Short mmCIF file of C-alpha atoms in Angstrom, two decimals:
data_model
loop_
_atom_site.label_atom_id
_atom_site.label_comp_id
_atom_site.label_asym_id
_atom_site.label_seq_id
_atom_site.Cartn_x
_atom_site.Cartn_y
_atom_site.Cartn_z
CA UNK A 166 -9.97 15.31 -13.51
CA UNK A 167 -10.56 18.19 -11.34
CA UNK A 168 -11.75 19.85 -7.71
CA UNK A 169 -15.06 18.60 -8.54
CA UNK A 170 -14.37 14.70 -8.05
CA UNK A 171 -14.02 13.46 -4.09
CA UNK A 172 -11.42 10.99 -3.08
CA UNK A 173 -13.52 8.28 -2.71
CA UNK A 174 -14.09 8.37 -6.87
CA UNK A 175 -10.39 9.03 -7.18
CA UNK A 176 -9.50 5.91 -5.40
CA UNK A 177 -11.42 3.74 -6.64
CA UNK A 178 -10.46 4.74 -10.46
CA UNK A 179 -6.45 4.73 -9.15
CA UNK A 180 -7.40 1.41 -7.82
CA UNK A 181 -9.13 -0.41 -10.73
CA UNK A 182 -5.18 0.85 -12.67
CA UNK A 183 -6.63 4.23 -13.86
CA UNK A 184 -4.41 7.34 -14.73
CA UNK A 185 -6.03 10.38 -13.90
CA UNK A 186 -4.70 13.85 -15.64
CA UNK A 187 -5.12 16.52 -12.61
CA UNK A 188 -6.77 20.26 -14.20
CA UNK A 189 -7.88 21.61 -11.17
CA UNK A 190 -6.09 23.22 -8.20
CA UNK A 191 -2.77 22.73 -7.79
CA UNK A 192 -3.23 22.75 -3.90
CA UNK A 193 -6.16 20.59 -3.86
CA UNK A 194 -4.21 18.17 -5.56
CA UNK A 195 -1.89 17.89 -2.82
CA UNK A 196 -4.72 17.63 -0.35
CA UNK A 197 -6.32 15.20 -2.43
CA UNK A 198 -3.07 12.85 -2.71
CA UNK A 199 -3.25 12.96 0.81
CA UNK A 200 -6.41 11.87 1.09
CA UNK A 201 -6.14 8.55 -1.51
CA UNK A 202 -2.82 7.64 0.84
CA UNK A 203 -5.34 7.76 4.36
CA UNK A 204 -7.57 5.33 2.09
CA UNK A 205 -4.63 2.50 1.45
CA UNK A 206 -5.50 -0.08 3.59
CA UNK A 207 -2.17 -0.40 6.19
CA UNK A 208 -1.61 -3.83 7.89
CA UNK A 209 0.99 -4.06 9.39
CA UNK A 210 3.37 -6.70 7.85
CA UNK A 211 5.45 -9.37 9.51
CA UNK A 212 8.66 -8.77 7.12
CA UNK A 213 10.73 -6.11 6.15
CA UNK A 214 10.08 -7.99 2.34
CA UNK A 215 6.42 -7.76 2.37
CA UNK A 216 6.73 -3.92 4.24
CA UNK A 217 8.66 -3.18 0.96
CA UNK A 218 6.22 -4.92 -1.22
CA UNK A 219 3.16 -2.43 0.46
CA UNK A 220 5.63 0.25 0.15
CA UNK A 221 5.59 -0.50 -3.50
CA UNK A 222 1.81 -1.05 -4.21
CA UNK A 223 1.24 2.35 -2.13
CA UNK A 224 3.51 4.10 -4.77
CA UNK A 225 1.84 2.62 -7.54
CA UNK A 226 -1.13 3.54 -6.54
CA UNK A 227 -0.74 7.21 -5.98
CA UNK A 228 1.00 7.61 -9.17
CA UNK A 229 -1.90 7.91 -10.54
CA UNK A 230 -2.37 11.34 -10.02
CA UNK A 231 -0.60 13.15 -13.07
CA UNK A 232 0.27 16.62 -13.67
CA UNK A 233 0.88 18.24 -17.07
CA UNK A 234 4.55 20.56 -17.33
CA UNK A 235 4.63 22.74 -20.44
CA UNK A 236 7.81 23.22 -22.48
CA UNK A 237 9.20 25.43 -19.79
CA UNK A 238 8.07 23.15 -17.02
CA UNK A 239 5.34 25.59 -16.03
CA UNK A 240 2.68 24.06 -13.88
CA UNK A 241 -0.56 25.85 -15.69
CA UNK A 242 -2.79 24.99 -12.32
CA UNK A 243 -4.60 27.48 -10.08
CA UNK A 244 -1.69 28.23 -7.11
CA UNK A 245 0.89 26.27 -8.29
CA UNK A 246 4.39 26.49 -7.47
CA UNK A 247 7.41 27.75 -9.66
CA UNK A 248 8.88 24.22 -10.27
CA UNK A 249 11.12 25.34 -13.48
CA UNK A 250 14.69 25.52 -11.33
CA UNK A 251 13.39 21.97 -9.42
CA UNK A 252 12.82 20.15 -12.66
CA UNK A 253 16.03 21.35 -14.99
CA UNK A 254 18.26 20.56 -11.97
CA UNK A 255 16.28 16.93 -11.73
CA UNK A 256 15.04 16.34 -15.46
CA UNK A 257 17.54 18.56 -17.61
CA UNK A 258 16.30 21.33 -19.96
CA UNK A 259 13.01 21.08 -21.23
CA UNK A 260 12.21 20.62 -24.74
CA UNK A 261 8.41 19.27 -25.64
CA UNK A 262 5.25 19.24 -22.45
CA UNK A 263 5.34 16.20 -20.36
CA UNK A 264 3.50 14.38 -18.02
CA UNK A 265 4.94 13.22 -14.67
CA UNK A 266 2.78 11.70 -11.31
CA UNK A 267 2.61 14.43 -8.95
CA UNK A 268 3.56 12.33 -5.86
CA UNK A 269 7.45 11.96 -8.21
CA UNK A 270 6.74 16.10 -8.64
CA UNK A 271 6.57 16.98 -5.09
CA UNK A 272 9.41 14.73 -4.23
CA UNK A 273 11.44 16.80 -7.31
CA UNK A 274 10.43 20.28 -5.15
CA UNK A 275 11.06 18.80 -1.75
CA UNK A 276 14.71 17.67 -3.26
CA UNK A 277 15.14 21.13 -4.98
CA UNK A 278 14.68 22.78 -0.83
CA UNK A 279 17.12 20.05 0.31
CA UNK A 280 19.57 20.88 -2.09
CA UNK A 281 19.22 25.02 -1.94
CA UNK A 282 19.41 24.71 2.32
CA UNK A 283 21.67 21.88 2.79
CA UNK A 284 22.84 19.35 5.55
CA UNK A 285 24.54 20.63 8.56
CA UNK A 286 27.74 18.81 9.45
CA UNK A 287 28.99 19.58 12.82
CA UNK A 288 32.24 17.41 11.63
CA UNK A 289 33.19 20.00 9.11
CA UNK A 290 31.14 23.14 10.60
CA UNK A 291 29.21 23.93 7.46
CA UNK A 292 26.67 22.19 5.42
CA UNK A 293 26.43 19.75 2.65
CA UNK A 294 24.23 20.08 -0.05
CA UNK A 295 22.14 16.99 -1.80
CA UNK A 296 21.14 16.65 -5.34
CA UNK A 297 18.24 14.97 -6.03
CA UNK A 298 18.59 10.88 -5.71
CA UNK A 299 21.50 11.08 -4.03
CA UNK A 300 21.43 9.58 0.03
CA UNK A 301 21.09 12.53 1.90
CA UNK A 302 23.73 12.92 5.02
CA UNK A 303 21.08 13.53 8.23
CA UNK A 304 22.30 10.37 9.96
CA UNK A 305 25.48 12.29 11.38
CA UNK A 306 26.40 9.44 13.86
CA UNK A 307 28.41 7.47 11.34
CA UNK A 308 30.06 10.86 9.94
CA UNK A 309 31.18 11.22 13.69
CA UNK A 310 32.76 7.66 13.57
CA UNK A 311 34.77 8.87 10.39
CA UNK A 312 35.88 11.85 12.48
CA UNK A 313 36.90 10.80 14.90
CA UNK A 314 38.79 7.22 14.24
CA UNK A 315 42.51 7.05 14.29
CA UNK A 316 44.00 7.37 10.60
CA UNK A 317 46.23 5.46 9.65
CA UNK A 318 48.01 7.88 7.80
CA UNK A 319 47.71 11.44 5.82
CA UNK A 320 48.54 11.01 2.75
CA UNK A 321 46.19 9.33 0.60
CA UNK A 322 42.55 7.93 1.23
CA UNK A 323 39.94 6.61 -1.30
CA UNK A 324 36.43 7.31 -0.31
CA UNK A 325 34.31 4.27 -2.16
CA UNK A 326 30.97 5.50 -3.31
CA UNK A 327 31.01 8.90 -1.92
CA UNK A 328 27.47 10.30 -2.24
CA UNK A 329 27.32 13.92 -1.63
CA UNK A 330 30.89 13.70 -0.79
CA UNK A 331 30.32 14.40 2.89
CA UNK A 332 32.93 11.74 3.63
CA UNK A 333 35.79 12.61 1.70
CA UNK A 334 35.20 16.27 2.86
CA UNK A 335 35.94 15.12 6.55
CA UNK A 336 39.15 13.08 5.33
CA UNK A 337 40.15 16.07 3.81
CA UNK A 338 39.22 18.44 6.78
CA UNK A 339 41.19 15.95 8.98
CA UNK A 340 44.15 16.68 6.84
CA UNK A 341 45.00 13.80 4.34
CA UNK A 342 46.61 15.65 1.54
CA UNK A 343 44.74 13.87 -1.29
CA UNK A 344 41.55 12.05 -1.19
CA UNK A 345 39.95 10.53 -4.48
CA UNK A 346 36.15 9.78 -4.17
CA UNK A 347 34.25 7.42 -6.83
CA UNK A 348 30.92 6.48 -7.29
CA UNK A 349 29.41 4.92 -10.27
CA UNK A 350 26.23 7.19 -10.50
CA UNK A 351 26.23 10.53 -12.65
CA UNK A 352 24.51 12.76 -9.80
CA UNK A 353 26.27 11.07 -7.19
CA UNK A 354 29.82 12.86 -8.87
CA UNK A 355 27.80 15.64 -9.75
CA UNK A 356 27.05 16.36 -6.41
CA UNK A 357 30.25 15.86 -4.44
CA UNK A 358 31.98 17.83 -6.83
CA UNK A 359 29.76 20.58 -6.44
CA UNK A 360 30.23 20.08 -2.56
CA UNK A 361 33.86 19.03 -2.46
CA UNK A 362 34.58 22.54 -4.16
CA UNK A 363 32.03 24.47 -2.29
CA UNK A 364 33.78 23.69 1.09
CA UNK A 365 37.19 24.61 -0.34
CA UNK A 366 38.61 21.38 -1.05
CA UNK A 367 39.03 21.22 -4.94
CA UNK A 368 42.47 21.17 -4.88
CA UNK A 369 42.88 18.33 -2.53
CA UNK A 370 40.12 16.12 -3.87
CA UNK A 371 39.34 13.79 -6.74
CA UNK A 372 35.80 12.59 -7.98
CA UNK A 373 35.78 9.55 -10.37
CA UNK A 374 32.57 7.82 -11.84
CA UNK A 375 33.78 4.46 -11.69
CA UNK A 376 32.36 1.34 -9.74
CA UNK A 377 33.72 0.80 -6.92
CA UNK A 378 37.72 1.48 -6.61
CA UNK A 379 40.01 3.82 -8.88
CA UNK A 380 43.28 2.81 -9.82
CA UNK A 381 46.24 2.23 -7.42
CA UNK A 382 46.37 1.84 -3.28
CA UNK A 383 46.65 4.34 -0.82
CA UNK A 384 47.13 3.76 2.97
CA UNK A 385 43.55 4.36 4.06
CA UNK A 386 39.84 3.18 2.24
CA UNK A 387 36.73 3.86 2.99
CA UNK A 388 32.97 2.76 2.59
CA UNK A 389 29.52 3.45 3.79
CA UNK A 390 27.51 1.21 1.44
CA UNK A 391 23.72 1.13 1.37
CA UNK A 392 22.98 -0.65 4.24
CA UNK A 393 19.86 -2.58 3.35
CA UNK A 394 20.82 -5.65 0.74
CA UNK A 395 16.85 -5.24 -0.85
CA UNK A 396 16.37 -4.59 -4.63
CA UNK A 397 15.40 -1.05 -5.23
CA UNK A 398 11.98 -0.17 -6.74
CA UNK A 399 12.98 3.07 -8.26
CA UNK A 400 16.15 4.83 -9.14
CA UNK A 401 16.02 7.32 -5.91
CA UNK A 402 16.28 3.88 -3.95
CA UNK A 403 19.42 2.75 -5.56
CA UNK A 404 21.08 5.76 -2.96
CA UNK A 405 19.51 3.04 -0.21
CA UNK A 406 19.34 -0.46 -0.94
CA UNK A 407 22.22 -3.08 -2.07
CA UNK A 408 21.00 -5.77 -3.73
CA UNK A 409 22.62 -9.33 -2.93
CA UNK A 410 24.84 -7.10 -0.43
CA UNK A 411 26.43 -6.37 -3.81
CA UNK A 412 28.52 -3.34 -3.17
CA UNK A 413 29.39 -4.41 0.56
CA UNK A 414 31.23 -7.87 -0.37
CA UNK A 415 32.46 -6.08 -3.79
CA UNK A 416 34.30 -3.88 -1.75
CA UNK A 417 35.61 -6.62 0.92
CA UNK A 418 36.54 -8.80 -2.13
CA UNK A 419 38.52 -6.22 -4.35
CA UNK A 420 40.04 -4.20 -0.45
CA UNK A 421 42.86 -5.81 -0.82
CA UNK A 422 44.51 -5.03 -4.44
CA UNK A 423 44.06 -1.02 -3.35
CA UNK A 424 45.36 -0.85 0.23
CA UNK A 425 49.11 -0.44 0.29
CA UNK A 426 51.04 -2.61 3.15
CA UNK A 427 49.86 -1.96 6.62
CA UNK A 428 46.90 0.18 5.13
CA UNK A 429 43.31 -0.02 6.47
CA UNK A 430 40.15 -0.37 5.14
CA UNK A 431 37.31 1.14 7.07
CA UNK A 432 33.76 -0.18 6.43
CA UNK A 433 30.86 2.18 8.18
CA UNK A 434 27.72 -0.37 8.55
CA UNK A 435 24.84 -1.02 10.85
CA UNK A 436 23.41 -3.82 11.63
CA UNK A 437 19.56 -3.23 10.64
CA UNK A 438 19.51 -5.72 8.24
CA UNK A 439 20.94 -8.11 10.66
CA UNK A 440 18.23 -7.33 13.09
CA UNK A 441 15.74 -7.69 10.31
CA UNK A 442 16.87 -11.03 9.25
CA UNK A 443 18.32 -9.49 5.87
CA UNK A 444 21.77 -10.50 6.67
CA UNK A 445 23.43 -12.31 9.28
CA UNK A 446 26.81 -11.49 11.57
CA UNK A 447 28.33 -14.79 10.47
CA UNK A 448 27.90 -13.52 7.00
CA UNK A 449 29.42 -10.36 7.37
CA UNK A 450 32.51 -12.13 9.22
CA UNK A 451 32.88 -14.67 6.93
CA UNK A 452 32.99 -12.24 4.04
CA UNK A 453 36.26 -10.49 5.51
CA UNK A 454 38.04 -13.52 6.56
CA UNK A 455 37.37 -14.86 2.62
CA UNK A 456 38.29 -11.50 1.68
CA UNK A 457 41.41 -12.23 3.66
CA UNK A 458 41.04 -9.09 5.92
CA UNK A 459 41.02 -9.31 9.84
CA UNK A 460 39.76 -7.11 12.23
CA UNK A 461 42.31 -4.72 14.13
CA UNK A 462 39.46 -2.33 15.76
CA UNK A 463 35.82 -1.22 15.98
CA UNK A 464 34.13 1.72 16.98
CA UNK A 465 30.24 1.83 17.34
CA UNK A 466 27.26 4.61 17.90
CA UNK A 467 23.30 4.44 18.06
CA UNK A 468 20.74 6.27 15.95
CA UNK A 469 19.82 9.75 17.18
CA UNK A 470 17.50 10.07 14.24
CA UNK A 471 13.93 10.45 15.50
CA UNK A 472 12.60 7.03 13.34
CA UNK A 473 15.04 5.79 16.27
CA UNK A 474 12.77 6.43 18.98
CA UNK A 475 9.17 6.40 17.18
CA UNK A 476 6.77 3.25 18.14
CA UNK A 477 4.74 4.24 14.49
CA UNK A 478 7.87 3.74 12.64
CA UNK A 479 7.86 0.41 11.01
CA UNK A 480 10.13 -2.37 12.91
CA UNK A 481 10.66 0.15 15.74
CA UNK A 482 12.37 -2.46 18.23
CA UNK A 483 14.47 -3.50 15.50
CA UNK A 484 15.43 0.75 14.47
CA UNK A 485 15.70 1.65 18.06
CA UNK A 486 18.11 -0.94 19.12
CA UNK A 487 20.54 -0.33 15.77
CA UNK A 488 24.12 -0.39 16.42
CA UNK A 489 26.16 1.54 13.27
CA UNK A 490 30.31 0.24 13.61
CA UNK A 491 33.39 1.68 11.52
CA UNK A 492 34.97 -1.47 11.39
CA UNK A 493 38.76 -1.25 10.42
CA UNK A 494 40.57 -4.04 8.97
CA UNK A 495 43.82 -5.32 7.21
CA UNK A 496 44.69 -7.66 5.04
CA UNK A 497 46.29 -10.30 7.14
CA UNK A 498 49.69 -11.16 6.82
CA UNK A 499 49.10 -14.28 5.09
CA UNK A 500 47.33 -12.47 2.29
CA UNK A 501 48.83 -9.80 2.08
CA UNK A 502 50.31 -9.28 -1.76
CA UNK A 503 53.96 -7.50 -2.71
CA UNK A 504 53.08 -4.11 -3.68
CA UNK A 505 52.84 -3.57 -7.30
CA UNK A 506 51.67 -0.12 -8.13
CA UNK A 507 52.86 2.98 -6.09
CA UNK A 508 50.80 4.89 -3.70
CA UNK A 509 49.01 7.48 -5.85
#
């Protein structure tokens, strides 16, 4: 396939399940993904569920368009890009030619400019820099709420699935003298080591690929799990969605063997999938009492994101009137277990 078929041929071929091997121009590519997305019909849909389900037809579709990388990852296409450093940071060095969709090759570039530029954190007055697949930190309202809550102490904290590490940087910023971040995905560590050391903070911080907690207690834990308990469709989603609320009630359930006496837990949530009918406050609640936790504070913010305050953005009333808490909770007294292991 090349400039000389139209969209219309395109779609229909991408439609009927056809994979179409792109010679042309690298830039009329683009132009012509663009064009085979305007073509996907786009009702509106009454769910969040069946939004995801067109979300995931729409990327079927338009990974149809493939593009052919050499054994270098060299793009041989009239004005295409330098995409060598993008795909050995993403894919690893190359060793035979490969075929990839273009829409997954342009997300592997746009990742690549994230990564090179970086997040900037007001909280920690530099930026933070993403790998590709891992959540990205441009929602800075619920890094404020980790900034600026009370801690409970300085010594030790456990960031729980840290991401990019943006929230064990601001622990350690704020001054606890050793924080030890985990997360069970390869990038994930990758990444926040790369970021943890960038911002000066090797020496004080820990990254562990584990799921969920690392060994011991310390006086303060903390979590920002995906927010949204929907299966993910692709790997990159896995940053976004929690399945079955998995890693929320995993967390709630297990809080209580890590925190030492008196320690807190925070959990930073928002309540979109409440407001889409995802999840419910009862559940939530219920989830720390049978976790044996109980609620000694809250602190909230709103979106300032611009999705926020968009009427095209999908389940805008629901977005736009999203409250994100830091809720901090004990174990109640009742619960509460003699400390076995020492605070690390």
């Amino acid at each position: 396939m090349d400039d000389t078929i139209s969209a219309d041929q395109a779609y229909r071929l991408a439609r009927d399940g056809v994979a179409m091997l792109w010679r042309g121009d690298f830039q009329n590519a683009r132009q012509l993904l663009r064009a085979l997305d305007r073509r996907i019909p786009t009702a509106p849909a009454p769910t969040f569920q069946e939004h995801r389900q067109n979300q995931a037809r729409r990327a079927r579709l338009l990974a149809k368009v493939l593009v052919l990388l050499d054994s270098d990852y060299r793009l041989d296409l009239g004005r295409a890009p330098d995409v060598r450093d993008a795909c050995t940071e993403v894919y690893g060095d190359a060793v035979v030619p490969s075929v990839v969709p273009l829409r997954e090759l342009l997300g592997v570039v746009g990742a690549h400019a994230w990564r090179r530029s970086g997040v900037h954190i007001p909280e920690l007055h530099a930026r933070i820099h993403p790998h590709y697949g891992v959540f990205s930190p441009i929602r800075g309202e619920y890094i404020r709420l980790v900034a600026e809550a009370p801690l409970p102490a300085r010594t030790v904290a456990f960031d729980i699935g840290t991401g990019t590490g943006v929230l064990a940087a601001v622990l350690a910023h704020r001054g606890v003298k050793r924080v030890i971040a985990t997360d069970q995905d390869a990038r994930a560590v990758a990444c926040a080591r790369e970021n943890l050391a960038g911002l000066g903070f090797k020496d004080r911080t820990e990254v562990q690929r584990v799921d969920l907690f690392p060994r011991g207690r310390a006086p303060l834990v903390v979590c920002n799990p995906p927010w949204l308990p929907v299966r993910p469709t692709s790997p990159l989603e896995r940053a976004v969605y929690d399945p079955g609320s998995r890693m929320l009630y995993g967390f709630l359930d297990r809080l209580g063997r890590h925190l030492t006496r008196d320690g807190e837990g925070w959990l930073v949530l928002s309540d979109l999938a409440e407001r889409l009918g995802l999840r419910t406050r009862a559940d939530l609640l219920a989830a720390f009492d049978r976790a044996g936790l109980e609620v000694v504070g809250r602190s909230t913010t709103t979106p300032q994101h611009r999705r926020a305050f968009s009427l095209e953005t999908p389940f805008h009333a629901a977005r736009a009137a999203e409250v994100t808490s830091l809720w901090r909770v004990r174990m109640r007294v009742d619960t509460q277990r003699p400390a076995t292991s020492r605070c690390l």
